[in-house]
Coordinates of C-alpha atoms in Angstrom, one line a residue:
M16 CA 0.0 0.0 0.0
N17 CA 2.8 2.3 0.7
G18 CA 4.3 1.5 -2.6
E19 CA 1.1 2.3 -4.5
Q20 CA 0.9 5.6 -2.7
G21 CA 4.5 6.5 -3.7
R22 CA 3.8 5.7 -7.3
S23 CA 0.6 7.7 -7.4
T24 CA 2.4 10.6 -5.7
A25 CA 5.3 10.5 -8.2
G26 CA 2.8 10.3 -11.1
A27 CA 0.9 13.3 -9.8
A28 CA 4.1 15.2 -9.5
A29 CA 5.1 14.3 -13.0
G30 CA 1.7 15.3 -14.3
A31 CA 1.9 18.6 -12.5
G32 CA 5.4 19.4 -13.9
A33 CA 4.6 18.6 -17.5
P34 CA 2.6 21.8 -18.2
R35 CA 5.3 24.1 -16.7
R36 CA 7.9 22.6 -19.1
A37 CA 5.6 23.3 -22.1
G38 CA 5.0 26.9 -21.0
A39 CA 1.3 26.5 -20.8
G40 CA 1.3 28.4 -17.5
R41 CA 3.0 31.7 -19.0
R42 CA 1.0 34.7 -20.4
P43 CA 1.5 35.3 -24.2
R44 CA 3.9 38.2 -25.1
G45 CA 2.3 39.2 -28.5
P46 CA -0.1 41.8 -27.2
R47 CA 2.7 43.5 -25.2
R48 CA 4.8 44.0 -28.3
V49 CA 1.9 45.4 -30.3
A50 CA 1.1 47.9 -27.5
A51 CA 4.7 49.0 -27.3
V52 CA 4.9 49.6 -31.1
L53 CA 1.7 51.6 -31.0
A54 CA 2.9 53.7 -28.1
L55 CA 6.2 54.5 -30.0
C56 CA 4.3 55.6 -33.1
A57 CA 2.1 57.9 -31.0
A58 CA 5.2 59.4 -29.4
L59 CA 6.8 60.0 -32.8
A60 CA 3.6 61.6 -34.1
L61 CA 3.4 64.0 -31.2
A62 CA 7.1 64.9 -31.6
V63 CA 6.7 66.0 -35.2
T64 CA 6.5 69.8 -35.5
P65 CA 4.3 71.7 -37.9
D66 CA 7.3 72.8 -39.9
A67 CA 8.5 69.3 -40.2
A68 CA 5.0 68.2 -41.3
A69 CA 4.9 71.0 -43.9
G70 CA 8.4 70.0 -45.1
A71 CA 7.3 66.3 -45.4
R72 CA 4.2 67.3 -47.3
S73 CA 6.3 69.5 -49.6
R74 CA 8.8 66.8 -50.3
A75 CA 6.0 64.4 -51.0
D76 CA 4.2 66.8 -53.3
G77 CA 7.5 67.9 -55.0
E78 CA 6.9 71.6 -54.3
P79 CA 9.1 73.8 -52.1
T80 CA 7.6 75.9 -49.3
V81 CA 8.4 79.3 -47.8
R82 CA 7.5 80.6 -44.3
L83 CA 7.9 84.1 -42.9
S84 CA 8.5 85.1 -39.3
E85 CA 6.5 88.3 -39.8
K86 CA 3.5 89.0 -42.0
E87 CA 4.0 92.8 -41.8
A88 CA 6.9 95.0 -41.2
G89 CA 8.1 98.5 -42.1
K90 CA 11.1 99.7 -44.1
G91 CA 14.3 99.2 -42.2
G92 CA 13.1 96.2 -40.3
A93 CA 14.0 92.6 -40.9
L94 CA 12.2 89.2 -41.1
T95 CA 13.4 85.7 -41.1
V96 CA 12.6 83.5 -44.1
T97 CA 12.7 79.7 -43.8
G98 CA 12.0 77.1 -46.4
R99 CA 11.8 73.4 -46.9
G100 CA 11.5 71.0 -49.8
W101 CA 14.1 72.6 -52.0
R102 CA 16.9 70.7 -53.7
P103 CA 20.0 70.2 -51.5
K104 CA 23.0 72.4 -51.8
V105 CA 21.3 74.9 -54.2
L106 CA 21.7 78.7 -54.3
L107 CA 18.5 80.7 -53.8
T108 CA 17.7 84.4 -54.1
L109 CA 15.3 86.2 -51.7
L110 CA 13.5 89.3 -52.9
I111 CA 10.6 91.5 -51.8
C112 CA 8.4 92.3 -54.8
G113 CA 5.4 94.4 -55.4
Q114 CA 2.2 93.7 -57.5
N115 CA 2.6 90.0 -56.6
M116 CA 5.6 90.0 -59.0
I117 CA 3.4 90.2 -62.1
G118 CA 6.0 92.2 -63.9
G119 CA 8.9 89.9 -63.1
T120 CA 12.0 91.0 -61.2
N121 CA 11.4 94.6 -62.4
S122 CA 8.9 95.0 -59.6
C123 CA 11.3 93.7 -56.9
A124 CA 13.7 95.5 -54.6
N125 CA 16.7 93.9 -56.2
G126 CA 19.3 96.0 -54.4
D127 CA 18.2 94.7 -51.0
G128 CA 17.8 91.0 -51.9
R129 CA 19.8 88.2 -50.3
A130 CA 21.2 84.9 -51.4
V131 CA 21.3 81.7 -49.4
R132 CA 22.3 78.1 -50.0
T133 CA 20.1 75.1 -48.9
D134 CA 21.5 72.4 -46.6
A135 CA 21.8 68.7 -47.3
H136 CA 18.0 68.3 -46.5
G137 CA 16.9 71.1 -48.8
A138 CA 16.1 73.6 -46.0
F139 CA 17.3 77.1 -45.3
R140 CA 17.0 80.0 -42.9
K141 CA 17.9 83.6 -43.8
S142 CA 17.3 87.1 -42.4
L143 CA 15.9 89.5 -45.1
P144 CA 15.9 93.3 -44.6
V145 CA 12.5 94.9 -45.3
A146 CA 12.7 97.3 -48.3
E147 CA 10.1 99.1 -50.4
P148 CA 9.8 97.6 -53.9
P149 CA 9.4 99.9 -56.9
K150 CA 5.8 98.7 -57.5
P151 CA 2.9 99.2 -55.0
C152 CA 1.6 96.3 -52.9
P153 CA 0.2 93.7 -52.6
C154 CA 3.7 92.4 -52.0
V155 CA 5.3 89.0 -51.8
V156 CA 8.6 87.5 -50.7
H157 CA 9.9 85.7 -53.8
V158 CA 12.3 82.8 -53.5
A159 CA 13.8 81.3 -56.6
T160 CA 16.7 79.1 -57.6
V161 CA 19.8 80.6 -59.3
T162 CA 21.3 77.5 -60.9
G163 CA 20.0 74.2 -62.1
A164 CA 16.3 73.4 -62.7
A165 CA 14.0 76.4 -62.2
A166 CA 12.0 76.4 -59.0
A167 CA 10.2 79.3 -57.1
A168 CA 7.9 80.0 -54.3
D169 CA 6.1 83.1 -52.9
A170 CA 4.8 84.1 -49.5
A171 CA 2.5 87.0 -49.0
F172 CA 4.0 90.0 -47.1
K173 CA 2.9 93.5 -46.3
V174 CA 5.3 96.4 -46.2
A175 CA 4.0 98.9 -43.7
G176 CA 3.6 102.4 -45.1
H177 CA 4.0 101.3 -48.7
P178 CA 1.2 102.3 -51.1
V179 CA -1.3 99.7 -52.2
A180 CA -2.8 99.6 -55.7
P181 CA -5.1 97.1 -57.6
L182 CA -3.4 94.5 -59.6
P183 CA -3.1 95.1 -63.3
E184 CA -5.5 93.3 -65.5
E185 CA -4.2 90.1 -66.9
R186 CA -3.9 89.8 -70.6
T187 CA -6.5 87.5 -72.2
G188 CA -4.4 86.2 -75.0
G189 CA -3.7 82.6 -74.1
R190 CA -0.5 81.2 -72.8
L191 CA 2.1 80.8 -75.5
A192 CA 5.1 78.5 -75.2
V193 CA 7.9 77.6 -77.7
L194 CA 7.6 74.1 -79.1
A195 CA 10.7 74.0 -81.4
Q196 CA 14.1 75.4 -81.7
P197 CA 14.1 78.9 -83.1
R198 CA 16.1 79.9 -86.2
L199 CA 17.3 83.0 -87.9
S200 CA 16.7 83.0 -91.7
G201 CA 18.2 85.4 -94.3
S202 CA 21.6 86.5 -95.4
S203 CA 23.6 89.7 -95.7
G204 CA 23.8 91.5 -99.0
L205 CA 26.3 93.8 -100.7
L206 CA 25.0 96.9 -98.9
T207 CA 25.5 95.1 -95.5
W208 CA 29.1 94.6 -96.6
F209 CA 29.4 98.3 -96.8
G210 CA 27.8 99.1 -93.4
A211 CA 24.0 98.8 -94.0
P212 CA 22.0 97.5 -91.1
P213 CA 22.0 93.6 -90.9
Q214 CA 18.6 92.1 -91.1
R215 CA 17.2 88.6 -90.3
E216 CA 13.9 86.9 -89.7
L217 CA 13.3 85.1 -86.5
T218 CA 11.1 82.0 -86.9
V219 CA 9.5 80.4 -83.8
T220 CA 6.9 77.7 -83.5
V221 CA 4.7 78.5 -80.6
G222 CA 1.8 76.6 -79.0
N223 CA -1.2 77.9 -77.0
L224 CA -1.4 76.2 -73.7
G225 CA -4.3 78.3 -72.4
S226 CA -8.0 77.9 -72.8
T227 CA -8.6 81.0 -74.9
P228 CA -7.2 81.8 -78.3
A229 CA -4.4 84.2 -78.7
K230 CA -5.4 86.8 -81.3
D231 CA -2.8 89.1 -82.7
P232 CA -0.3 88.6 -79.9
V233 CA 2.3 91.3 -79.2
F234 CA 5.8 90.0 -78.8
E235 CA 8.9 91.9 -77.7
V236 CA 12.1 91.3 -79.7
G237 CA 15.4 92.3 -78.1
T238 CA 19.0 92.3 -79.3
S239 CA 22.0 92.5 -77.0
H240 CA 25.7 92.7 -77.6
G241 CA 28.3 91.5 -75.0
V242 CA 27.4 92.4 -71.4
F243 CA 24.9 95.1 -72.4
A244 CA 21.2 94.6 -71.6
P245 CA 18.9 93.9 -74.6
Q246 CA 17.0 96.6 -76.3
W247 CA 13.4 95.6 -76.6
E248 CA 11.0 96.5 -79.5
E249 CA 7.3 95.5 -79.6
Q250 CA 6.1 93.7 -82.7
Q251 CA 2.6 92.5 -83.2
W252 CA 2.1 89.3 -85.1
R253 CA -1.0 89.2 -87.2
G254 CA -2.8 86.0 -86.7
T255 CA -4.6 83.8 -84.2
V256 CA -3.3 80.8 -82.3
P257 CA -6.3 78.7 -81.2
A258 CA -6.3 77.0 -77.8
G259 CA -4.4 73.8 -77.8
K260 CA -3.0 74.5 -81.3
K261 CA 0.4 75.7 -82.6
A262 CA 1.5 78.2 -85.2
E263 CA 4.7 79.4 -86.8
V264 CA 5.6 83.0 -86.0
R265 CA 7.9 85.1 -88.2
L266 CA 9.3 88.4 -86.8
P267 CA 11.9 90.7 -88.5
V268 CA 15.1 91.5 -86.6
E269 CA 17.3 94.4 -87.5
L270 CA 20.6 95.8 -86.0
A271 CA 22.2 99.2 -86.2
A272 CA 24.2 100.3 -89.2
G273 CA 27.8 99.0 -89.1
A274 CA 27.0 96.4 -86.3
H275 CA 29.4 93.4 -86.1
G276 CA 30.3 90.8 -83.6
D277 CA 28.3 88.3 -81.5
Y278 CA 24.7 89.3 -80.7
L279 CA 21.9 87.6 -78.8
V280 CA 18.3 87.8 -80.1
S281 CA 15.6 87.3 -77.4
L282 CA 11.9 86.9 -77.7
K283 CA 9.6 87.9 -74.9
Y284 CA 5.8 87.4 -74.4
G285 CA 3.7 88.3 -71.4
G286 CA 6.8 89.5 -69.5
K287 CA 8.6 86.2 -69.9
V288 CA 11.6 85.4 -72.1
L289 CA 10.6 82.6 -74.5
V290 CA 13.8 82.0 -76.5
E291 CA 17.3 83.3 -77.0
Q292 CA 19.1 82.8 -80.2
P293 CA 22.8 83.7 -80.9
W294 CA 23.7 85.7 -84.0
G295 CA 27.2 86.2 -85.3
V296 CA 27.5 89.3 -87.6
G297 CA 30.5 89.6 -89.9
R298 CA 32.6 92.8 -90.1
P299 CA 31.7 95.2 -92.9
W300 CA 35.0 95.0 -94.8
G301 CA 33.6 97.3 -97.5
V302 CA 33.8 100.2 -95.1
T303 CA 37.4 99.4 -94.2
L304 CA 38.2 99.2 -97.9
F305 CA 36.5 102.6 -98.5
W306 CA 38.6 104.3 -95.8
V307 CA 41.8 102.8 -97.1
L308 CA 41.1 104.0 -100.7
L309 CA 40.0 107.4 -99.3
C310 CA 43.3 107.8 -97.4
V311 CA 45.2 106.9 -100.6
V312 CA 43.2 108.7 -103.4
V313 CA 42.5 112.0 -101.6
P314 CA 46.2 112.8 -100.8
T315 CA 47.2 111.9 -104.4
A316 CA 44.5 114.1 -105.9
V317 CA 45.5 117.0 -103.6
F318 CA 49.1 116.6 -104.6
R319 CA 48.3 116.7 -108.3
V320 CA 46.1 119.7 -107.9
G321 CA 48.8 121.5 -105.9
M322 CA 51.4 120.7 -108.6
A323 CA 49.2 122.1 -111.3
I324 CA 48.7 125.3 -109.4
V325 CA 52.4 125.7 -108.8
D326 CA 53.1 125.2 -112.6
R327 CA 50.7 128.0 -113.4
V328 CA 51.8 130.5 -110.7
R329 CA 55.6 130.2 -110.8
P330 CA 57.5 132.6 -113.2
R331 CA 58.8 131.4 -116.5
R332 CA 62.4 130.3 -116.6
T333 CA 65.1 132.1 -118.6
A334 CA 65.8 128.9 -120.5
R335 CA 62.5 129.2 -122.2
R336 CA 63.2 132.6 -123.5
A337 CA 66.7 131.4 -124.4
G338 CA 65.2 128.8 -126.6
R339 CA 63.7 131.4 -128.9
R340 CA 65.8 132.5 -131.9
R341 CA 66.5 136.2 -132.4
T342 CA 68.3 138.0 -135.2
R343 CA 71.0 140.6 -135.0
T344 CA 73.0 142.7 -137.5
A345 CA 76.8 142.5 -137.6
G346 CA 78.9 144.5 -140.2
G347 CA 75.8 145.3 -142.2
R348 CA 74.8 141.7 -142.5
R349 CA 71.9 139.9 -140.8
T350 CA 73.2 137.1 -138.7
R351 CA 71.3 134.6 -136.5
T352 CA 72.3 134.2 -132.9
T353 CA 70.9 131.8 -130.5
G354 CA 68.9 133.0 -127.6
R355 CA 71.6 131.8 -125.2
S356 CA 74.3 134.1 -126.7
A357 CA 71.8 137.0 -126.9
A358 CA 70.9 136.5 -123.3
T359 CA 74.6 136.6 -122.4
E360 CA 75.2 139.8 -124.2
D361 CA 72.1 141.5 -122.8
G362 CA 73.1 140.5 -119.3
D363 CA 70.1 138.4 -118.7
G364 CA 72.0 135.2 -118.4
A365 CA 74.9 134.7 -116.0
A366 CA 78.4 133.8 -117.4
L367 CA 80.0 130.6 -116.5
P368 CA 81.8 130.8 -113.2
W369 CA 85.3 130.0 -114.7
F370 CA 85.1 132.8 -117.2
T371 CA 85.0 136.5 -116.7
Q372 CA 83.5 139.0 -119.1
D373 CA 86.9 139.9 -120.5
T374 CA 88.1 136.4 -121.0
A375 CA 84.9 134.7 -121.9
P376 CA 84.9 133.4 -125.5
S377 CA 82.7 135.2 -127.9
T378 CA 79.6 133.3 -128.8
T379 CA 78.9 135.4 -131.9
T380 CA 79.3 133.9 -135.2
S381 CA 81.2 136.0 -137.8
T382 CA 80.2 135.8 -141.4
E383 CA 83.3 137.4 -142.8
R384 CA 85.7 135.1 -144.6
P385 CA 89.3 135.1 -143.4
T386 CA 91.7 136.8 -145.8
S387 CA 94.3 134.7 -147.3
K388 CA 98.0 135.5 -147.0
G389 CA 99.2 138.2 -149.4
S390 CA 95.7 139.5 -150.2
A391 CA 95.1 143.1 -149.7

């Protein structure tokens, strides 16, 4: 009986120990891990700032953002400009512009602008002095890239004490864009070789990206040489570009007389430069040839005219009078003497230096025959 009780006790102990080895008595750990992960996500969500959220949204959307520390400030003050979502290590310009920058950078306070470079995450922070733009408000802080792909963003800002005016009416002429590489057609003629104004024809294929047709659009054609700013000239193209269609635009381009060198032809529409086409103009060598001939022919002609005047004004030489023949009488007979002997006798001509008047040989010719010896 004692043996049976011992076996039963051992069996019960063995049965009781079996579940502990299998781990049936422990609580499962899966719910704890899920709760810890959820708590960590909640903590990270609370730690995210509004700026970080805006930057994340901008990076997700692919558009940069700009934030201002002040919405209004007067001239002479300063505001802090921050941005996110820009390309890393890119140079940006910060400008205060009037009229919502409708007229481009011509409506901005360019002299008081600032430049900043983004960090490795595409963010920046820069202090910008408040200046009055040349155009009235509503004003904006304009941030744009300097190099690389173009990107820009604006933030509304009010310059205290600056005048406010309604925005100019937008032109209803469609949105034109260049669809093909521009080209300059034409050639220089003979007159251009002699300094006439060089002329070409700018051909551009444009497309209307707007919803309204562009009727008789007005373009601005500019030409620039070297570091000088282009000189713009308005030219109206007669025709209509329907919405969603394209058309070929031809506009004349003309330079000043005698122009030569490397020029740049620009086409602007709606305040934006559409294309820029280089143009190499040859030197007018005909003008150079003309000046060379002028410098040679004129002095020669003046010299010949002067010599002719000198020949007419100067007195006649004695040798010309000496060349004439005169007659003289000697011993009752008429004899001929050369003008040279007559000039000597008259004293007009000078005697030779190695003869004197007494010893000079007579130049007269005697017509008497010599008497022979013994004749009376």
